[in-house]
mmCIF file with all atom_site columns, C-alpha atoms in Angstrom:
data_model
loop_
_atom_site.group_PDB
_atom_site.id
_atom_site.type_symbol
_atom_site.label_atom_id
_atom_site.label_alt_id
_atom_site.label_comp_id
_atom_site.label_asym_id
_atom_site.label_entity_id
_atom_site.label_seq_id
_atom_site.pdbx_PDB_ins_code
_atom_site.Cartn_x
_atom_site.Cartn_y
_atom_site.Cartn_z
_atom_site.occupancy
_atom_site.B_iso_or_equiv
_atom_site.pdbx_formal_charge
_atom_site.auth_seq_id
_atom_site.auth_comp_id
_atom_site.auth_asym_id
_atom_site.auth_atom_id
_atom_site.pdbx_PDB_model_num
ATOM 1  C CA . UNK A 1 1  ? 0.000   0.000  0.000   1.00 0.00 ? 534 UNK A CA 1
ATOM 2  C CA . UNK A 1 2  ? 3.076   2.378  0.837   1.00 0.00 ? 535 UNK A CA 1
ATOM 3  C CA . UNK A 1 3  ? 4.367   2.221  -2.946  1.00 0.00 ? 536 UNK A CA 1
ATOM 4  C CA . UNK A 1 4  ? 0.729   3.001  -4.210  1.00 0.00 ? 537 UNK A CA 1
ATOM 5  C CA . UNK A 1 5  ? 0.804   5.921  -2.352  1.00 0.00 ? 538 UNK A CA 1
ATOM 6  C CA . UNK A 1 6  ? 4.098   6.550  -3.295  1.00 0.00 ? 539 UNK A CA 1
ATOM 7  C CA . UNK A 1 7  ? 3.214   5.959  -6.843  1.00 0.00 ? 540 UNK A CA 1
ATOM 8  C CA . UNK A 1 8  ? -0.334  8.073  -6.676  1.00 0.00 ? 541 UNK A CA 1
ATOM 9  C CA . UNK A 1 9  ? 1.133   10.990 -4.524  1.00 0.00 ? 542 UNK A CA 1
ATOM 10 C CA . UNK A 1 10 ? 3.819   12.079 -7.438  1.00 0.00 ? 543 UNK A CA 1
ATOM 11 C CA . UNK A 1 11 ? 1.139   11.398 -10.326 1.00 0.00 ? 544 UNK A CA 1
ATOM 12 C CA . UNK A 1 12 ? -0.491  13.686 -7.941  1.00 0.00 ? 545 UNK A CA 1
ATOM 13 C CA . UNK A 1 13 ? 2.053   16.208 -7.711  1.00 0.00 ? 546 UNK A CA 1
ATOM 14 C CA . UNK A 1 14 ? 2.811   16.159 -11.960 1.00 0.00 ? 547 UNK A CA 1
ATOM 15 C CA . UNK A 1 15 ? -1.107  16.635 -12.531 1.00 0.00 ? 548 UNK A CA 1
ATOM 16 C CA . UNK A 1 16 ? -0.722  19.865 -10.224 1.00 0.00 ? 549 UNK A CA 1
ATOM 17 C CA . UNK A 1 17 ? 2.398   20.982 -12.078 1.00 0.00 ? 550 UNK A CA 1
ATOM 18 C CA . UNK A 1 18 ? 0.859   20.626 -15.386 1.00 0.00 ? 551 UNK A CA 1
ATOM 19 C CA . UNK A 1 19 ? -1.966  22.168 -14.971 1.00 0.00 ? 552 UNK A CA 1
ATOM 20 C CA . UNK A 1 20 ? -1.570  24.801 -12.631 1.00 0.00 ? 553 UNK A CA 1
ATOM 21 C CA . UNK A 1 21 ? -4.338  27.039 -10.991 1.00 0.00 ? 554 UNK A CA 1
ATOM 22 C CA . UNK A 1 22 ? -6.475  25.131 -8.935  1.00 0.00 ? 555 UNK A CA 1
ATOM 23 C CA . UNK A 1 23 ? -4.692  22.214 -9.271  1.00 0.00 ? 556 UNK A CA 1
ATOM 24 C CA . UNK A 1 24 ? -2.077  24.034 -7.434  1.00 0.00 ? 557 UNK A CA 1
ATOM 25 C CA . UNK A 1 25 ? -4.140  25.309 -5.044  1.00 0.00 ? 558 UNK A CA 1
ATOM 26 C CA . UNK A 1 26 ? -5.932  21.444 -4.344  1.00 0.00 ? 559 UNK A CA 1
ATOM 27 C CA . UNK A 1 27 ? -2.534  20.437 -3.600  1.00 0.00 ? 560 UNK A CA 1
ATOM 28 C CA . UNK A 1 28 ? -1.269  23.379 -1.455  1.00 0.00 ? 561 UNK A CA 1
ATOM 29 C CA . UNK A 1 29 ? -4.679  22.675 0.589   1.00 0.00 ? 562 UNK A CA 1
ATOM 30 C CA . UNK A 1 30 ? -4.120  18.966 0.479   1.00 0.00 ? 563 UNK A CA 1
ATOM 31 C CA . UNK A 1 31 ? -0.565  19.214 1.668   1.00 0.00 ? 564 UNK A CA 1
ATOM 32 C CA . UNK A 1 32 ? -2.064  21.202 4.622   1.00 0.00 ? 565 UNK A CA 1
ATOM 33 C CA . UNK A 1 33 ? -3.644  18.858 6.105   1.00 0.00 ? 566 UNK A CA 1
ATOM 34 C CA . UNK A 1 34 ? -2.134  17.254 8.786   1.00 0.00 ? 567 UNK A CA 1
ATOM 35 C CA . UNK A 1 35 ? -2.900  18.042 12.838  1.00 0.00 ? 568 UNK A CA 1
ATOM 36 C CA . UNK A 1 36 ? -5.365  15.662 14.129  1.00 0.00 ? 569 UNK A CA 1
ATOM 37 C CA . UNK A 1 37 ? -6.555  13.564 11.230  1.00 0.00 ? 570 UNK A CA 1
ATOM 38 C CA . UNK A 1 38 ? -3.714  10.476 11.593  1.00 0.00 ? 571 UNK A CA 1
ATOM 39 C CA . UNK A 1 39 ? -4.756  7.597  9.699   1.00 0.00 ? 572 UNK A CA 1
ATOM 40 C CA . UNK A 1 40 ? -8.111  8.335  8.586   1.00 0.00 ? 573 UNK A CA 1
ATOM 41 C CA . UNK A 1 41 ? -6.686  11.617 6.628   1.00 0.00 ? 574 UNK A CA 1
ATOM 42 C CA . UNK A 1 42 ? -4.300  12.051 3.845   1.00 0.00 ? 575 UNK A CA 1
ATOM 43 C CA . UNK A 1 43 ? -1.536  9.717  3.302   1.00 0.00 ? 576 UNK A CA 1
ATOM 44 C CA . UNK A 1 44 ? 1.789   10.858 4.557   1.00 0.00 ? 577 UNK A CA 1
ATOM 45 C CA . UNK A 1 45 ? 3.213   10.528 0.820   1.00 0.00 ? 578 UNK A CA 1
ATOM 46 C CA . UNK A 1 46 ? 1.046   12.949 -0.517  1.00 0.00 ? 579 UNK A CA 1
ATOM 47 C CA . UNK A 1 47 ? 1.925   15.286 2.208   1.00 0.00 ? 580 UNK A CA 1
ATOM 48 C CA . UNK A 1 48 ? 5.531   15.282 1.813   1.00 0.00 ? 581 UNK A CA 1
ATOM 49 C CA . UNK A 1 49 ? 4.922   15.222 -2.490  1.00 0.00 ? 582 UNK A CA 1
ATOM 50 C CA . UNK A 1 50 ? 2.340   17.925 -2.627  1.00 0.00 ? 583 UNK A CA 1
ATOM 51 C CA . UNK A 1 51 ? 4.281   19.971 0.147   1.00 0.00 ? 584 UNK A CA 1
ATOM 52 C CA . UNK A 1 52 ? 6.847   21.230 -2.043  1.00 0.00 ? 585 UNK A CA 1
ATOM 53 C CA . UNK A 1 53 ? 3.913   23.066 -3.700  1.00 0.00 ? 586 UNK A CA 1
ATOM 54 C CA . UNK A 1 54 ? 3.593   25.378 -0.679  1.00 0.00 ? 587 UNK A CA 1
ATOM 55 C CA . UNK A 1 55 ? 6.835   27.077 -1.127  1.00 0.00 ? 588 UNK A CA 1
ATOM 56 C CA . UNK A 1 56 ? 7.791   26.301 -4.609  1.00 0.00 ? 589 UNK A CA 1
ATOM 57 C CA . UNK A 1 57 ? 4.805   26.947 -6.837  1.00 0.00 ? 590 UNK A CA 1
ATOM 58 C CA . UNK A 1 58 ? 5.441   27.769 -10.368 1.00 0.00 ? 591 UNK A CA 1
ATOM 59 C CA . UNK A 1 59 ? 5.068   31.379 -11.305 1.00 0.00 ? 592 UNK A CA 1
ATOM 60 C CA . UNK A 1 60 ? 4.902   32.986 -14.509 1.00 0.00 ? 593 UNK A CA 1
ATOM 61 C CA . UNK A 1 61 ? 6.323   36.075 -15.084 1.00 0.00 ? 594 UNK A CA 1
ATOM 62 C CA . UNK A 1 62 ? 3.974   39.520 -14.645 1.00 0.00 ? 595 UNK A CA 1
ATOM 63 C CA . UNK A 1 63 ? 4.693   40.260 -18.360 1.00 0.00 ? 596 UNK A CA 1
ATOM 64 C CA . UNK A 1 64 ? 2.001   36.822 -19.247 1.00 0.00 ? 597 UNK A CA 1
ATOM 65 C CA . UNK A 1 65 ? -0.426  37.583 -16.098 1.00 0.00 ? 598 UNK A CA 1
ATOM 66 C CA . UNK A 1 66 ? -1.195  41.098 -16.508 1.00 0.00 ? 599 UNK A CA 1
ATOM 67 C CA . UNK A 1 67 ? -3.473  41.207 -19.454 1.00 0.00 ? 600 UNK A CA 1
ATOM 68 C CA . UNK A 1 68 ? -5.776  38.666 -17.233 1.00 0.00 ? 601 UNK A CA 1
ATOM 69 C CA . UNK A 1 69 ? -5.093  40.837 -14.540 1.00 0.00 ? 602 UNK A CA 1
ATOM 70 C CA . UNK A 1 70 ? -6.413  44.509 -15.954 1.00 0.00 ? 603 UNK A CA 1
ATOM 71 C CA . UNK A 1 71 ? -9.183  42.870 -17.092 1.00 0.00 ? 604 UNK A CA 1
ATOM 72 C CA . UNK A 1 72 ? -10.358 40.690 -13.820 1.00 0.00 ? 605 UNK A CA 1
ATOM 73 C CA . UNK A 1 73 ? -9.822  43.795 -11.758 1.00 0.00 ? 606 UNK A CA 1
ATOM 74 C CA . UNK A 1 74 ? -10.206 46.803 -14.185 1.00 0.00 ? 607 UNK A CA 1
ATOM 75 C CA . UNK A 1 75 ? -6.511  48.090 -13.862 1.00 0.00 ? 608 UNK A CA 1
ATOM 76 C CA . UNK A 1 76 ? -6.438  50.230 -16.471 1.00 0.00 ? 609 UNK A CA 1
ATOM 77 C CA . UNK A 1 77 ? -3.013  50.768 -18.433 1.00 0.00 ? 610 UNK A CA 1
ATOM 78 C CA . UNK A 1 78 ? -1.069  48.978 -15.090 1.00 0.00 ? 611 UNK A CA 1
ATOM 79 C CA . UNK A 1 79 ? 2.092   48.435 -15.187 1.00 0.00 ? 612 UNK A CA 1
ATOM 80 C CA . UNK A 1 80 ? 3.006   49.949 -17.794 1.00 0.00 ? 613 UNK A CA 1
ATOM 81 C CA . UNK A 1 81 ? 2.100   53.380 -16.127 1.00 0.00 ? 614 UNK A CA 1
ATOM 82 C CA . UNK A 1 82 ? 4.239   52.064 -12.460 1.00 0.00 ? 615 UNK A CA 1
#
């Protein structure tokens, strides 16, 4: 059972990678859980695999955000007036 966790945890972790977004955020909150549950919550392997995700996310750089960004939040001509 340890190796399918092993196994299911990093298929876990690529998914996230690949697809970003939520997925990141699924895993961040996954990884999170860990006071109290013991057995009955997540699997130690997917801790440890999807913990990497809380402090080395991918980013992209502001240059392919931005155009999302002034138009989710009505920025205007940001950054290029900063």
């Amino acid at each position: 059972l340890d190796e399918c966790h092993l196994r299911g945890a990093q298929r876990c972790l690529e998914l996230a990678r690949m697809n970003r977004g939520i997925y990141i955020k699924a895993a961040q909150f996954a990884a999170s859980i860990r006071g109290g549950s013991g057995d009955r919550g997540i699997p130690e392997p997917y801790v440890k695999a999807l913990s990497v995700l809380t402090d080395q996310a991918p980013c992209r750089p502001l240059v392919e955000v931005s155009a999302s960004l002034k138009e989710a939040m009505s920025l205007g001509s940001w950054p290029e007036s900063a």
